[in-house]
Amino acid sequence: MSFDLVFFGGTGDLTWRKLMPALFQAYRHGKLPGGGRILAVARDEQSDEKYRAWLKDRFQDVEGAKRPSDEEFERFAAQVFYRRMDLSQGEHYAKLKEWLATREGGPADTVVFYLATSPHLFTQVCEQLGAAGLNHPKVRVVLEKPLGHDLASSQHINRVVRSVFEEQQAFRIDHYLGKPSVQNLMALRFGNAFFEPLWRRESIANIQITLAESLGVGTRGPFYDGTGALRDMIQNHALQLLTMLAMEPPATNDADAIRDEKLKVLRALKPFTPESVARDVVRGQYRAGNVNGQAVPGYLEEQKVPAESRCETFVALRTEIQNWRWAGVPFYLRTGKRLAARDAQIVVNFRQVPHAIFPGPQRANRLIIKLQPEDGLELELLAAKGGAHGEALAPVKLDLDFDKAFSGSARVGAYERLLLDAIAGKLNLFVRSDEQEQAWRWVEPILHAWSTSTEPPRPYNAGSWGPAAASAMVARDGFTWPEEV
Ligand code: BG6
């Protein structure tokens, strides 16, 4: 299958940091279909050779084992081309069309346009592609987040995209869906018989999703300050994880069968009111502190962050899913920058046994789904240590490390997986417009409550697990976050 893959924003951070290295990995793993061309477009005038030399230089910043040797780079770069484009000019799209048509063996089977540009250009680029006739059925368009900053702006983008492309041509990226650990979540639930009977309110006391980062906002201050943790991580990544955890078993592994089920979960989320935002959502902002033994500045001291900023760098919230399977089960979601560790995990806390015959504090089973940095599963069981009669039970762990278990096979990274799927036309791991809009609809009351609130975000020290109020929120239901157990 031949393909042409065009990166708008070809000199941008996303392209050289994530997309090109991911394509290179796909190439190295022998997964990139042969007969492909990769075209980077951006504003500067430069030759293919100059762009390749620049890219080679940028690859020096890529993680050691993922860096190409000179020889590997030469072979990979032979498929990489560069063209200057002013994205507002119709004639530049006509030239792009000519470039796509000029190809040994005729036009490619698939053309993928990847919008790795600033989001304010998405609608313009889509409209121009449509006007140039570059929206024929062989075309796919990949859109990177942020797709809008609220419901109205995301609906506007989707309307324009739909006026040019069919929904099946639109590939909305949420890179968390490409992570191997997240795909394992589907495998865990729908490829194994023994979890499903327990995967419901009768057996599960609560579920906690943590997406913690130890890094701060770094040089992304200007972008981040207009975004905040709710839009940056909760509206997309955390909610996507929640849908995968909570959805009903889809009838097939087809994209729409899965996306229909995910949408039902989003629609069943309990809507927020001003009162429930005040009670069930905690927002925080980091102050100076210590992360891994190193002193780090607070958010307000980061580059180009306004001194009075009320932008949240931390969110913890409690929600419920209003359906038969989950009624009354709290789902806690939390994310933050400059927390104690980089750690993304889901903890499923099971209920205690209905009648205790062993002495000591009553504990319950836990399933910990580790997303990163490790990719694995921990099932906490209770066992007798075999000591004195009447001894309390002790927790023991069944510990599965997927990186080790599958160490012989090349594990495919998130962007590599998603790029290969976009080329192959597989939509399973991409977000449909109705899911995305429903997610915005659900977070909007929180955004609204914050914008009218006089209370600033709660401060927390860099290197901690966020404001104490996040622990208090969970404690109110009689639970604790995993690091407090
Ligand atoms: C991005 C956010 O979507 O996800 C970033 O914009 C965040 O702020 C990143 O750092 C986290 O992704 P990962 O894969 O490193 O957990």
XYZ file of C-alpha atoms and ligand atoms in Angstrom:
501
model
C 0.000 0.000 0.000
C 1.538 3.330 -1.033
C 0.967 6.437 1.049
C 1.775 10.125 1.176
C 1.888 11.629 4.635
C 1.937 15.416 4.851
C 2.851 17.235 8.049
C 1.528 20.771 8.245
C 3.728 22.363 10.882
C 6.732 20.460 9.534
C 9.295 22.417 11.550
C 7.241 22.555 14.752
C 7.990 20.895 18.067
C 5.404 18.149 17.721
C 6.810 17.090 14.354
C 10.422 16.727 15.372
C 9.882 15.671 18.966
C 7.148 13.087 18.490
C 6.009 12.457 14.931
C 9.238 12.019 12.997
C 10.847 9.880 15.747
C 7.686 7.737 15.842
C 7.770 7.290 12.073
C 11.405 6.407 12.304
C 10.594 3.728 14.906
C 7.890 2.355 12.608
C 10.451 2.283 9.817
C 13.020 0.567 12.022
C 10.466 -2.025 13.136
C 9.654 -2.730 9.477
C 6.069 -1.586 10.023
C 6.024 1.483 7.800
C 4.490 0.384 4.503
C 6.969 0.622 1.624
C 6.377 3.117 -1.159
C 5.624 5.933 1.234
C 6.562 9.583 1.048
C 6.660 11.919 4.024
C 6.302 15.592 3.234
C 6.942 18.321 5.777
C 5.518 21.726 4.968
C 6.162 25.001 6.767
C 6.727 28.679 6.074
C 10.502 28.764 5.507
C 12.061 28.297 2.123
C 14.488 25.379 2.208
C 15.520 22.370 0.160
C 14.831 18.710 0.969
C 18.533 18.316 1.846
C 18.517 21.243 4.222
C 15.380 19.989 5.964
C 16.864 16.490 6.289
C 20.051 17.929 7.794
C 17.978 19.942 10.276
C 15.939 16.875 11.164
C 19.072 14.804 11.653
C 20.336 17.398 14.055
C 17.017 17.431 15.940
C 17.151 13.650 16.264
C 20.148 14.124 18.570
C 17.655 15.208 21.219
C 15.698 11.974 20.911
C 16.050 9.337 23.633
C 19.286 7.345 23.116
C 17.994 3.919 22.063
C 15.505 5.522 19.691
C 18.118 7.576 17.852
C 19.022 6.459 14.329
C 22.577 5.672 13.286
C 23.868 7.811 10.381
C 23.213 5.021 7.971
C 19.697 4.347 9.275
C 18.904 8.036 9.105
C 20.039 8.279 5.473
C 17.759 5.413 4.483
C 14.795 6.783 6.416
C 15.355 10.364 5.231
C 15.320 9.325 1.578
C 11.506 9.236 1.943
C 11.326 12.650 3.628
C 10.681 15.790 1.568
C 10.079 19.437 2.294
C 8.001 22.182 0.634
C 7.352 25.753 1.656
C 3.681 26.667 2.056
C 1.774 29.696 3.193
C -1.314 28.030 4.596
C -3.562 30.957 3.742
C -2.762 30.854 0.012
C -4.962 28.766 -2.283
C -2.268 28.473 -4.949
C 0.067 26.799 -2.480
C -2.493 24.019 -2.061
C -2.705 23.696 -5.830
C 1.066 23.156 -5.847
C 0.708 20.606 -3.079
C -1.862 18.816 -5.216
C 0.593 18.738 -8.108
C 3.298 17.350 -5.844
C 0.942 14.612 -4.666
C 0.018 13.737 -8.250
C 3.652 13.550 -9.366
C 4.684 10.198 -8.178
C 6.260 7.123 -9.680
C 3.582 4.486 -10.237
C 0.674 6.948 -9.977
C -1.057 8.649 -7.022
C -0.721 7.073 -3.575
C -3.393 4.702 -2.264
C -3.729 6.876 0.816
C -2.999 10.516 1.554
C -2.796 11.557 5.199
C -2.768 15.245 6.147
C -1.503 15.688 9.673
C -2.356 19.048 11.200
C 0.562 19.525 13.576
C 0.046 23.272 13.493
C -1.327 25.705 15.986
C -5.043 24.810 16.367
C -6.202 28.234 15.181
C -5.147 27.147 11.673
C -7.194 23.911 11.608
C -10.315 25.343 10.012
C -8.379 27.362 7.467
C -6.303 24.377 6.377
C -9.367 22.110 6.120
C -11.263 24.682 4.051
C -8.311 25.199 1.736
C -7.845 21.451 1.304
C -11.520 21.182 0.379
C -11.311 24.086 -2.070
C -8.312 22.445 -3.742
C -10.187 19.152 -4.079
C -7.832 17.478 -1.620
C -10.698 15.854 0.286
C -11.368 12.883 -2.000
C -12.075 9.484 -0.383
C -8.412 8.452 -0.299
C -7.637 11.384 2.003
C -7.515 11.295 5.806
C -6.995 14.251 8.066
C -5.368 13.936 11.484
C -6.133 16.591 14.089
C -4.057 17.107 17.214
C -5.445 18.432 20.449
C -6.390 20.975 21.677
C -9.513 20.767 19.528
C -11.186 23.879 20.791
C -11.138 25.381 24.269
C -14.814 24.860 25.039
C -17.932 23.263 23.547
C -18.720 26.070 21.098
C -15.191 26.285 19.681
C -14.890 22.493 19.329
C -18.281 22.392 17.593
C -17.089 25.101 15.237
C -13.969 23.110 14.301
C -16.037 19.943 13.857
C -18.556 21.739 11.666
C -15.812 22.955 9.341
C -14.124 19.544 9.289
C -17.465 17.892 8.480
C -18.204 20.377 5.706
C -15.024 19.211 3.959
C -14.521 15.594 5.056
C -16.667 12.621 6.011
C -16.460 11.651 9.699
C -14.598 8.457 8.646
C -11.851 10.645 7.187
C -11.273 12.563 10.450
C -8.696 11.116 12.843
C -8.787 13.037 16.140
C -5.756 12.148 18.208
C -5.746 11.508 21.908
C -2.265 10.089 22.264
C -3.221 8.256 25.471
C -5.342 5.910 23.358
C -2.200 4.879 21.498
C -0.306 3.838 24.626
C 0.211 0.063 24.811
C -0.915 0.094 28.429
C -4.234 1.663 27.456
C -4.818 -0.940 24.784
C -4.102 -3.522 27.435
C -7.005 -2.138 29.362
C -9.309 -3.252 26.539
C -7.547 -6.618 26.473
C -7.887 -6.975 30.232
C -11.608 -6.271 30.225
C -12.734 -7.936 27.014
C -10.147 -10.659 26.424
C -10.395 -12.246 29.874
C -13.442 -13.876 31.408
C -12.840 -13.352 35.084
C -12.926 -9.591 35.471
C -16.229 -8.895 33.759
C -18.552 -10.469 36.382
C -16.872 -8.323 39.051
C -16.680 -5.161 36.962
C -19.704 -3.449 38.484
C -21.143 -1.664 41.468
C -21.814 -4.876 43.410
C -18.069 -5.624 43.666
C -16.298 -2.318 43.135
C -16.195 0.355 45.828
C -14.519 3.106 43.791
C -12.128 3.744 40.929
C -9.260 6.236 40.953
C -7.457 7.531 37.892
C -4.200 9.397 38.494
C -2.225 11.103 35.724
C 0.636 12.681 37.645
C 3.601 14.495 36.152
C 6.741 15.582 37.973
C 7.670 18.137 35.314
C 6.414 21.703 35.451
C 5.142 23.699 32.499
C 8.702 24.528 31.426
C 8.721 26.805 28.392
C 5.053 26.144 27.552
C 3.842 28.877 29.926
C 2.015 31.019 27.349
C 0.120 28.008 25.933
C -0.522 26.401 29.281
C -1.741 29.527 30.984
C -4.629 29.812 28.553
C -5.401 26.115 28.927
C -4.960 24.681 32.431
C -5.051 21.104 33.658
C -8.788 20.584 33.143
C -8.611 21.276 29.408
C -5.116 19.868 28.968
C -5.559 16.464 30.648
C -9.048 15.846 32.075
C -11.324 16.749 29.138
C -9.414 14.346 26.905
C -6.918 11.865 28.375
C -8.561 11.205 31.747
C -12.085 11.029 30.309
C -10.973 8.699 27.536
C -9.479 6.378 30.163
C -12.675 6.581 32.146
C -14.769 5.573 29.129
C -12.543 2.576 28.472
C -12.830 1.490 32.070
C -16.564 1.940 32.358
C -18.013 1.128 28.943
C -20.194 -1.887 28.230
C -18.559 -4.671 26.205
C -18.783 -3.609 22.553
C -20.308 -6.163 20.163
C -17.239 -6.067 17.903
C -13.789 -4.540 17.818
C -14.885 -2.060 15.139
C -14.264 1.623 15.616
C -17.902 2.658 15.820
C -18.941 -0.253 18.036
C -16.316 0.928 20.542
C -16.977 4.619 20.114
C -20.749 4.157 20.554
C -20.104 2.515 23.933
C -17.639 5.207 24.996
C -20.139 7.895 24.076
C -22.805 6.238 26.249
C -20.486 6.508 29.258
C -19.836 10.192 28.601
C -23.566 10.792 28.317
C -24.170 8.975 31.601
C -21.670 11.063 33.588
C -23.368 12.974 36.352
C -23.630 16.622 35.254
C -21.936 19.192 37.483
C -23.852 22.002 39.155
C -22.298 25.073 40.846
C -22.776 23.284 44.207
C -21.180 20.029 43.094
C -18.240 21.889 41.508
C -17.618 23.582 44.856
C -17.831 20.244 46.671
C -16.400 17.700 44.223
C -13.718 19.542 42.236
C -10.418 20.731 43.668
C -8.137 22.941 41.643
C -4.576 23.709 42.599
C -1.485 25.588 41.480
C 2.073 24.610 42.375
C 4.328 26.724 44.493
C 8.109 26.382 44.651
C 9.275 23.116 46.154
C 11.474 20.082 45.705
C 11.042 17.416 43.077
C 13.365 14.401 43.259
C 15.657 16.342 45.569
C 15.890 19.367 43.290
C 14.582 22.813 44.112
C 12.109 23.967 41.470
C 10.226 27.248 40.991
C 6.519 27.745 41.465
C 4.094 28.106 38.565
C 3.955 31.894 38.887
C 7.747 32.068 38.544
C 7.760 30.032 35.310
C 8.710 31.825 32.079
C 6.017 34.079 30.626
C 3.369 33.187 33.198
C 1.393 36.269 34.333
C 2.115 37.173 37.957
C -1.563 37.014 38.940
C -2.389 33.865 37.009
C -5.201 31.690 38.347
C -4.476 28.900 35.935
C -4.864 25.474 37.550
C -1.947 23.069 37.315
C -3.798 20.429 39.336
C -7.331 19.068 39.315
C -8.926 16.338 41.390
C -12.595 15.567 40.995
C -15.253 13.087 41.955
C -17.918 11.937 39.586
C -20.440 9.146 39.102
C -21.801 7.286 36.121
C -25.559 7.197 36.156
C -26.392 3.739 34.863
C -27.179 0.271 36.245
C -23.613 -0.941 36.204
C -22.077 1.974 38.073
C -24.799 3.786 40.044
C -23.328 5.205 43.250
C -19.700 4.181 42.588
C -17.405 7.196 42.912
C -14.882 7.727 40.132
C -12.028 9.996 41.197
C -9.905 11.659 38.523
C -6.746 13.574 39.290
C -3.933 15.141 37.338
C -1.237 17.678 38.009
C 2.125 19.116 37.098
C 5.060 19.102 39.533
C 3.668 16.280 41.609
C 5.799 13.856 43.605
C 6.331 11.456 40.698
C 5.559 10.793 37.073
C 2.993 8.145 37.548
C -0.114 7.294 35.568
C -2.262 4.575 37.026
C -5.770 3.372 37.633
C -6.719 1.829 40.940
C -9.826 -0.303 41.126
C -10.757 -0.671 44.789
C -12.978 -3.677 45.359
C -15.477 -3.945 48.168
C -14.614 -5.729 51.391
C -15.889 -9.245 51.919
C -19.471 -9.096 53.262
C -18.667 -10.864 56.535
C -15.293 -10.841 58.285
C -14.011 -14.025 59.934
C -10.380 -12.947 60.243
C -9.199 -10.523 62.901
C -7.484 -7.223 62.350
C -8.272 -4.297 60.101
C -10.473 -5.246 57.178
C -8.783 -4.732 53.843
C -10.094 -5.250 50.361
C -8.692 -6.366 47.023
C -7.187 -3.793 44.703
C -6.349 -3.969 41.057
C -3.713 -1.461 40.003
C -3.402 -0.852 36.293
C -0.049 0.846 35.759
C 0.065 2.971 32.637
C 3.436 4.675 32.994
C 6.346 4.820 33.610
C 5.883 1.045 33.959
C 3.262 -0.805 32.031
C 1.759 -3.546 34.140
C -0.855 -4.909 36.460
C -0.838 -5.504 40.180
C -3.570 -7.517 41.809
C -3.565 -7.189 45.554
C -4.901 -10.272 47.322
C -5.167 -11.010 51.021
C -3.377 -14.023 52.376
C -2.498 -15.734 55.639
C 1.196 -15.410 56.385
C 1.114 -18.806 57.991
C 2.208 -17.599 61.407
C 0.184 -17.602 64.548
C -3.447 -18.655 64.625
C -5.756 -15.648 64.611
C -3.264 -13.501 62.753
C -4.596 -10.696 60.543
C -4.451 -11.249 56.788
C -1.664 -9.569 54.875
C -1.821 -8.088 51.393
C 0.269 -9.834 48.713
C 0.655 -8.800 45.138
C 0.376 -10.634 41.883
C 2.670 -8.399 39.918
C 2.745 -8.449 36.123
C 5.240 -6.374 34.201
C 4.194 -6.209 30.546
C 7.478 -4.656 29.440
C 9.260 -7.740 30.802
C 6.631 -10.256 29.745
C 6.747 -9.025 26.171
C 10.401 -8.024 26.145
C 11.183 -10.106 23.037
C 8.787 -8.170 20.833
C 9.156 -4.535 19.837
C 6.497 -2.634 21.772
C 4.926 0.050 19.679
C 4.848 3.578 21.139
C 1.724 5.752 21.152
C 2.480 8.016 18.197
C 3.930 5.139 16.199
C 0.735 3.140 16.720
C -1.513 6.089 15.871
C 0.420 7.114 12.759
C 0.382 3.556 11.457
C -3.345 3.300 12.179
C -4.041 6.610 10.395
C -2.129 5.358 7.342
C -4.033 2.051 7.485
C -7.365 3.861 8.007
C -8.139 2.243 11.398
C -10.253 4.564 13.506
C -10.515 2.465 16.699
C -8.036 4.559 18.659
C -9.274 7.955 17.472
C -11.943 10.129 19.011
C -15.241 10.711 17.214
C -16.634 14.259 17.133
C -19.664 13.403 19.274
C -17.460 11.911 22.014
C -15.271 14.942 21.991
C -18.183 17.364 22.152
C -19.853 15.402 24.936
C -16.635 15.586 26.941
C -16.622 19.369 26.510
C -20.280 19.550 27.496
C -19.461 17.762 30.735
C -16.466 19.949 31.727
C -18.134 23.251 30.819
C -19.960 23.801 34.151
C -16.587 23.473 35.890
C -14.998 26.044 33.575
C -17.973 28.304 34.132
C -17.901 27.988 37.927
C -14.178 28.771 38.016
C -14.489 31.757 35.734
C -17.043 33.326 38.063
C -15.403 32.261 41.338
C -13.506 34.707 43.513
C -11.442 31.906 45.039
C -8.016 31.293 43.524
C -6.674 27.754 42.996
C -5.352 26.114 46.144
C -1.585 26.242 46.441
C 0.435 23.036 46.725
C 4.162 22.518 47.074
C 5.994 21.211 44.048
C 6.916 17.604 44.822
C 3.771 16.900 46.845
C 0.593 15.078 45.777
C -1.426 18.262 45.429
C -3.585 20.293 47.813
C -4.801 18.634 51.010
C -8.366 19.315 49.851
C -7.955 16.539 47.252
C -7.358 14.030 50.052
C -10.210 15.474 52.074
C -12.575 15.018 49.113
C -11.816 11.305 48.903
C -11.758 10.898 52.691
C -15.327 12.238 52.848
C -16.430 9.016 51.154
C -14.235 6.967 53.504
C -11.471 6.320 50.940
C -7.852 7.348 50.339
C -5.597 7.943 47.341
C -3.141 5.105 46.657
C -0.093 6.864 48.138
C -1.964 7.316 51.417
C -2.872 3.655 51.885
C -0.295 16.369 26.631
C -0.390 17.606 27.463
O -1.504 16.129 25.961
O 0.007 15.258 27.462
C 0.884 17.840 28.248
O -0.643 18.734 26.640
C 1.241 16.609 29.048
O 0.761 18.955 29.128
C 1.229 15.369 28.155
O 2.531 16.788 29.600
C 1.414 14.113 28.968
O 1.599 13.042 28.111
P 2.457 11.772 28.558
O 2.326 10.834 27.408
O 3.854 12.265 28.784
O 1.820 11.295 29.810
